[in-house]
Coordinates of C-alpha atoms and ligand atoms in Angstrom, one line a residue:
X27 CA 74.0 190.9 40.9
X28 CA 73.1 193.1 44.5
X29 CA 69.9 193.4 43.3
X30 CA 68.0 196.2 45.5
X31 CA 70.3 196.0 48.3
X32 CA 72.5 198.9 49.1
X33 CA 75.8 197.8 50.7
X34 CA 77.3 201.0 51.1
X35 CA 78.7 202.2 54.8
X36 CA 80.8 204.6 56.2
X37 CA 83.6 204.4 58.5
X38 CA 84.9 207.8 59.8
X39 CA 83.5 209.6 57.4
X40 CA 84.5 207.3 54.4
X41 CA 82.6 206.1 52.4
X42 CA 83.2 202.5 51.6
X43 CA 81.1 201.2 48.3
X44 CA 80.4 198.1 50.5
X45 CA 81.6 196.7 54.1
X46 CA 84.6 194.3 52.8
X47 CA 88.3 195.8 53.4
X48 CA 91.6 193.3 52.6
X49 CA 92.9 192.8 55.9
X50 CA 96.3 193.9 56.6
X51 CA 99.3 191.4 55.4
X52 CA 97.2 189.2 53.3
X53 CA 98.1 190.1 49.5
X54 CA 99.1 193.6 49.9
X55 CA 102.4 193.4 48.5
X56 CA 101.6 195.8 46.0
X57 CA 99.5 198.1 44.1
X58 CA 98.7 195.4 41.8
X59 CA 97.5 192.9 44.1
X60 CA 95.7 195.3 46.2
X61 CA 94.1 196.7 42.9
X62 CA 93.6 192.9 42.4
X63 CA 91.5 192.6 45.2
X64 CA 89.0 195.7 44.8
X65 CA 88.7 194.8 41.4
X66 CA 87.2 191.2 42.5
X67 CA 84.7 193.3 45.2
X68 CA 86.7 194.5 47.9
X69 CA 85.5 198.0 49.1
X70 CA 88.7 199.0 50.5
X71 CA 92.2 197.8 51.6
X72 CA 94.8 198.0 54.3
X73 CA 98.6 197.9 53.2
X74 CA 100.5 195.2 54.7
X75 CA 102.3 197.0 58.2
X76 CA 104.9 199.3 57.2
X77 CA 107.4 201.2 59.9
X78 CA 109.8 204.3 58.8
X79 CA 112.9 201.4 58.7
X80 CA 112.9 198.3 55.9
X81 CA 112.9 195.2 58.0
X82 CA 113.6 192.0 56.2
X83 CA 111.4 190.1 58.6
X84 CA 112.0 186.2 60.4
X85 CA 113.8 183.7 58.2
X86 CA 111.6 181.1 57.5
X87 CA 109.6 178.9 58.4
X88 CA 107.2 181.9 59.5
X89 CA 103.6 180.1 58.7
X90 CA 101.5 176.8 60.3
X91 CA 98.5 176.1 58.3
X92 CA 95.9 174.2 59.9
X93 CA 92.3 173.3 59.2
X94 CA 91.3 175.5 61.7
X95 CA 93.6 178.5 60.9
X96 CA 96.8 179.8 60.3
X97 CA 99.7 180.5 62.8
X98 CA 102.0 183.3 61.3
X99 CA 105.3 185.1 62.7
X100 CA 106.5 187.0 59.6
X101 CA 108.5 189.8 61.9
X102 CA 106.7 192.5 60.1
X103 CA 109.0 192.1 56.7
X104 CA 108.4 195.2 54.5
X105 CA 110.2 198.0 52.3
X106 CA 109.7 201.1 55.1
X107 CA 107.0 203.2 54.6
X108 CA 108.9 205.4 51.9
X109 CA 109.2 202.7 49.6
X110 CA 105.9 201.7 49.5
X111 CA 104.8 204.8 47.4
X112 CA 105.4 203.8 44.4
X113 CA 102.7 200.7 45.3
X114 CA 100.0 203.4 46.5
X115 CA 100.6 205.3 43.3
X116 CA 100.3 202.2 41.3
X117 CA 97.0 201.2 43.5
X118 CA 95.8 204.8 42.4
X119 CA 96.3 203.8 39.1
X120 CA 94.1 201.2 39.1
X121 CA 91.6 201.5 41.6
X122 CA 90.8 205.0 41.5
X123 CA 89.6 206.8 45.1
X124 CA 88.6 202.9 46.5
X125 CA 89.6 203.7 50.0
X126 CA 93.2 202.5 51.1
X127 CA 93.8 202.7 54.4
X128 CA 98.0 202.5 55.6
X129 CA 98.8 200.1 58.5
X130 CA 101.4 201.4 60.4
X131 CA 103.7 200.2 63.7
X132 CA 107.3 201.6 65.2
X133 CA 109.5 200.9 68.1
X134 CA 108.4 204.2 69.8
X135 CA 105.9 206.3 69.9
X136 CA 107.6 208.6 67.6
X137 CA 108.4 206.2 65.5
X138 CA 104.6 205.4 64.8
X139 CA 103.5 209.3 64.4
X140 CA 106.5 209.5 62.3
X141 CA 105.4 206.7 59.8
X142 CA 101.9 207.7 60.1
X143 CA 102.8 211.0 58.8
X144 CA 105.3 209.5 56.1
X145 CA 102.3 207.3 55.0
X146 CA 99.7 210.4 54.6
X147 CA 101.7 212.2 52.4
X148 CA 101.8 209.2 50.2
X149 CA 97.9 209.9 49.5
X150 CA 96.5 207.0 51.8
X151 CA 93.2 207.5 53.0
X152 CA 93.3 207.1 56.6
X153 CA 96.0 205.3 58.7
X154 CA 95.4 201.8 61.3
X155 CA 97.6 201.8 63.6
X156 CA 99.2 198.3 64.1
X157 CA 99.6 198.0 68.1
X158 CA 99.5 194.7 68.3
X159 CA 101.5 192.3 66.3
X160 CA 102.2 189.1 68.4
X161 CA 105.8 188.3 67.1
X162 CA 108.4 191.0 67.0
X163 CA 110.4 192.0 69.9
X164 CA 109.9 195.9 70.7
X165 CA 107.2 196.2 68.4
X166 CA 103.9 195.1 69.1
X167 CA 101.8 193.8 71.9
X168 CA 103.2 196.0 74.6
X169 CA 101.9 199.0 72.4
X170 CA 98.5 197.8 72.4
X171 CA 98.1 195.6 75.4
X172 CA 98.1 199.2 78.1
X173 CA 95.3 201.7 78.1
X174 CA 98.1 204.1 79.3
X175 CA 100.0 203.8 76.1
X176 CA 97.3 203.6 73.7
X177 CA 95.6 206.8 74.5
X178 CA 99.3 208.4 74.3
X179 CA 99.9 206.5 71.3
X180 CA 96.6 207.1 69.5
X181 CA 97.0 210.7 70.6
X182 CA 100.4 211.2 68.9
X183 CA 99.7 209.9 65.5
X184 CA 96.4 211.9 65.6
X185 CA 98.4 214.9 66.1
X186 CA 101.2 213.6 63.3
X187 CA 98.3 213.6 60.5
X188 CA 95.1 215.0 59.3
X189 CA 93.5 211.9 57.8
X190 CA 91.2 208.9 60.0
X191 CA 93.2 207.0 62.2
X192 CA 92.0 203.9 63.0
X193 CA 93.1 201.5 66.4
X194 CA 93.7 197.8 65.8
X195 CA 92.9 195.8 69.1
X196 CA 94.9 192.6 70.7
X197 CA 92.6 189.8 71.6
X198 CA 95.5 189.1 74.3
X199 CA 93.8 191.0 77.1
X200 CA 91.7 190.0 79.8
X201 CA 89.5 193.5 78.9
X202 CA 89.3 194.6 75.6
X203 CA 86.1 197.3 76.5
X204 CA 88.9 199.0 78.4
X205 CA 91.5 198.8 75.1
X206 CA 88.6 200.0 73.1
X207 CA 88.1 203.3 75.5
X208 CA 91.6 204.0 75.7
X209 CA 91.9 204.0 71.7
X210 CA 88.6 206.2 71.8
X211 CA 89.6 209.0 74.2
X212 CA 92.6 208.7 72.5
X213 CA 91.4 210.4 70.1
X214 CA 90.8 207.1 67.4
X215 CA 88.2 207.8 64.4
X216 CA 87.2 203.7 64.7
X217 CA 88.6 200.4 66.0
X218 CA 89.6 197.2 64.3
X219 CA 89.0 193.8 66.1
X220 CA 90.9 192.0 66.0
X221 CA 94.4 191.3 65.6
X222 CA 95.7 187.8 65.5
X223 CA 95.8 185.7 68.9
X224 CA 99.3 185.2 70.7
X225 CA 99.7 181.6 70.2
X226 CA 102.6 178.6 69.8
X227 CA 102.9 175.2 67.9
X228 CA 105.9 172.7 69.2
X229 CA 107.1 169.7 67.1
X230 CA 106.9 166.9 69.5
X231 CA 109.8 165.3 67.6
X232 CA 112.3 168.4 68.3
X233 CA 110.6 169.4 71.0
X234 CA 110.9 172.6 69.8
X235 CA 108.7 175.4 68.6
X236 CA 108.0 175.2 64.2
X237 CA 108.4 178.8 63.3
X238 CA 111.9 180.6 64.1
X239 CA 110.1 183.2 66.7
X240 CA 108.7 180.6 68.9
X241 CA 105.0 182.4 69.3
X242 CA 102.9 183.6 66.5
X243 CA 100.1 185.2 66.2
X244 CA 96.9 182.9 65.1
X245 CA 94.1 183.8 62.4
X246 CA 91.4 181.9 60.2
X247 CA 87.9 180.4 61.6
X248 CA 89.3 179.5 64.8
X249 CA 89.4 183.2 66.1
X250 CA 86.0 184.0 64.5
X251 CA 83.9 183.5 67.8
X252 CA 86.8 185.2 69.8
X253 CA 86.1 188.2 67.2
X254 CA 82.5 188.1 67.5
X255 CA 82.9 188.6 71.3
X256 CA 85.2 191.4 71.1
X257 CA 83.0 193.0 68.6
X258 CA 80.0 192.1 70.8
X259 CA 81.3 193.8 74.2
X260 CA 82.8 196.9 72.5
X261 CA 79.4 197.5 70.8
X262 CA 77.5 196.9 73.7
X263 CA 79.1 199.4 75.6
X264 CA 77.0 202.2 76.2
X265 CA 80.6 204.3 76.1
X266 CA 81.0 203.6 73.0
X267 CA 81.1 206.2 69.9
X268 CA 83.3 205.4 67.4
X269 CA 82.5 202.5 64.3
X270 CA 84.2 199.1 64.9
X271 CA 85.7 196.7 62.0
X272 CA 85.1 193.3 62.7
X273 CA 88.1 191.0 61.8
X274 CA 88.9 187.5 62.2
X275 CA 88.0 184.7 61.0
X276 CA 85.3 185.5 58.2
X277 CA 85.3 183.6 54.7
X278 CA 81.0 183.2 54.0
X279 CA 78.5 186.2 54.3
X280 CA 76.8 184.4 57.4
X281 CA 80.6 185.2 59.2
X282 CA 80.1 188.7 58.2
X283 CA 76.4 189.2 58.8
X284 CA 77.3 187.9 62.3
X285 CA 79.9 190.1 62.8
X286 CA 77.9 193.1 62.1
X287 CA 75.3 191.6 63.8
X288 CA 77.6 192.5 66.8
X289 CA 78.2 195.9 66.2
X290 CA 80.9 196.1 63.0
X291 CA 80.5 198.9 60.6
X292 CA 82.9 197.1 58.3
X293 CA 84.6 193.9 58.5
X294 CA 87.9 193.0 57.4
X295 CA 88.8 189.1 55.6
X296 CA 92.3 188.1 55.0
X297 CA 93.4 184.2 55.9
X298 CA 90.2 183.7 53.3
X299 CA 91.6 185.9 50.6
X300 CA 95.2 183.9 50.9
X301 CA 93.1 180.5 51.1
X302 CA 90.7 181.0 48.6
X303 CA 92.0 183.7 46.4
X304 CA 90.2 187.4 46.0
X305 CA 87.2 186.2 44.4
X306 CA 85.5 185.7 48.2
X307 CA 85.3 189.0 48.4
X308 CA 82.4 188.4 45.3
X309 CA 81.0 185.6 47.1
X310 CA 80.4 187.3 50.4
X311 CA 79.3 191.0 48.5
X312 CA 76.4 188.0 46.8
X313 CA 75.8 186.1 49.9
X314 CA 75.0 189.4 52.2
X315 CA 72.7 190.8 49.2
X316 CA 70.9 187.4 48.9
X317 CA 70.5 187.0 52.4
X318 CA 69.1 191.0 52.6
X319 CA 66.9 190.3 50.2
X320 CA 65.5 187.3 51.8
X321 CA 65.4 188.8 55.3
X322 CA 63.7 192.1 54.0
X323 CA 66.5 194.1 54.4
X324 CA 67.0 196.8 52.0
X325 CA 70.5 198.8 53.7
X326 CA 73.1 196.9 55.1
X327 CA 73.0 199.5 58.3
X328 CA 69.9 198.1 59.1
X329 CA 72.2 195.0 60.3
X330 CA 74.5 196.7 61.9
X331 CA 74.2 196.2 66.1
X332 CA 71.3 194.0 65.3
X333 CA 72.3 191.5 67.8
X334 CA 72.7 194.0 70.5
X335 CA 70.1 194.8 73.1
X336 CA 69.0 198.0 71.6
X337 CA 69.7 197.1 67.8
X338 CA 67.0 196.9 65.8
Ligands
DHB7 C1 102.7 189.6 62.3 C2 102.1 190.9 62.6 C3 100.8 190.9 63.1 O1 100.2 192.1 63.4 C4 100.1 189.8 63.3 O2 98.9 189.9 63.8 C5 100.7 188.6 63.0 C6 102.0 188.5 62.5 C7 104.1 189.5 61.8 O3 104.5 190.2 60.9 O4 104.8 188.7 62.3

């Protein structure tokens, strides 16, 4: 089925059997569903955001689907970090060592380091720190939208645990290289780009806003070339050490040959997955080797940064 071509890469000294990871809050419920997804090709998964409180979330409605994406303001529902271990054990079970990486927020800095150690001792393989989510008062962009409070807040949770710990990036920011070097001096092991876009739908009959939070955050092909970019300047950035995920947007191979074209080590897919169900992850693994084959590839590495001036 992958024929000669090795898909394998690495991100912070994991190895990932090959470069598709479920996004975070996209069928990551539980251990099952995340098992779910591996099991249909995925090489590793992010939980859905947990914090060291349950929060029941927005009442509905919390989703707009459109052709071009989807706008979502859940309010970060989930069962507190503590909780959740009984759905890494039962991952465990049935997934074995595939990498599963915890996404974590809080309403302080404390709060995050306090989660993010919570979440290591539940056996996760490296945290991503969720500084950006678009819709919940007190608990998201103003985390991840300062360079000031990044490197302090990167630099606590790297001191709260001993496993990867891995930045998510806002696309609302006029300059995302500086986010990116914040997060790395910080002390981050890699980046993920990107998190949804701040965005808003009204009903023109109500002349109101759809979903109960006003604002939510927007994924699906519309942000893809907003991803790219972001991908694109980070890597180009001759500052730059640490891998980047690309995320946003992808459901075909040529999305995620393009975003690793850019620079991504990895890329994340979740609006697909909820679209089109897990077996894309199968579809993309097939599309990448066909298209490596074709192209004389023989290492997906060999794509990585292609695009970029010194890439190969
Ligand atoms: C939510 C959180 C996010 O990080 C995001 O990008 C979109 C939505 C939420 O739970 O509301």
């Amino acid at each position: 089925m992958e024929g000669q071509t090795d898909l394998s890469t690495e991100i912070a000294g994991i190895e990932l059997a090959n470069p598709l990871m479920l996004a975070s809050g996209i069928m990551d419920e539980t251990g099952h569903s995340m098992a779910n997804a591996v099991r249909h090709g995925a090489g590793s998964v992010v939980t859905k955001s947990l914090s060291m409180e349950p929060r029941e979330g927005h009442p509905n409605p919390v989703v707009y689907e459109m052709d071009i994406g989807m706008i979502n303001a859940m309010g970060l529902p989930n069962p507190g970090v503590e909780a959740y271990a009984e759905e890494i054990s039962s991952f465990r079970k049935k997934a074995g060592d595939t990498p599963i990486f915890a996404s974590i927020f809080g309403s302080s800095i404390d709060e995050y380091a306090h989660a993010a150690s919570k979440a290591e001792q539940l056996g996760v393989d490296g945290i991503e720190i969720n500084g950006s989510c678009p819709n919940a008062k007190g608990l998201g962009l103003q985390f991840g939208q300062s360079p000031g409070v990044i490197g302090d807040l990167v630099s606590a949770v790297r001191s709260a645990v001993t496993i990867p710990v891995l930045f998510k990036l806002t696309p609302v920011t006029d300059d995302i290289v500086k986010l990116a070097l914040a997060a790395q001096e910080g002390g981050a092991h890699a980046l993920v780009a990107i998190n949804t876009m701040k965005v808003i739908k009204l009903d023109i009959r109500t002349k109101r806003p759809i979903l109960t939070n006003g604002f939510g955050g927007l994924s699906g092909p519309a942000l893809k070339p907003i991803g790219v970019r972001c991908v694109y300047e980070i890597c180009s950035d001759e500052r730059m050490e640490i891998p980047v995920i690309g995320v946003g947007g992808i459901s075909t191979a040529e999305d995620a040959i393009e975003y690793m074209m850019a620079g991504a080590s990895a890329v994340q897919i979740g609006t697909a997955v909820r679209w089109q169900g897990p077996s894309v992850f199968e579809e993309i693994n097939e599309g990448i080797s066909s298209f490596m084959e074709e192209m004389g590839y023989s290492s997906i590495k060999e794509l990585i940064g292609a695009a970029l001036e010194d890439g190969e």
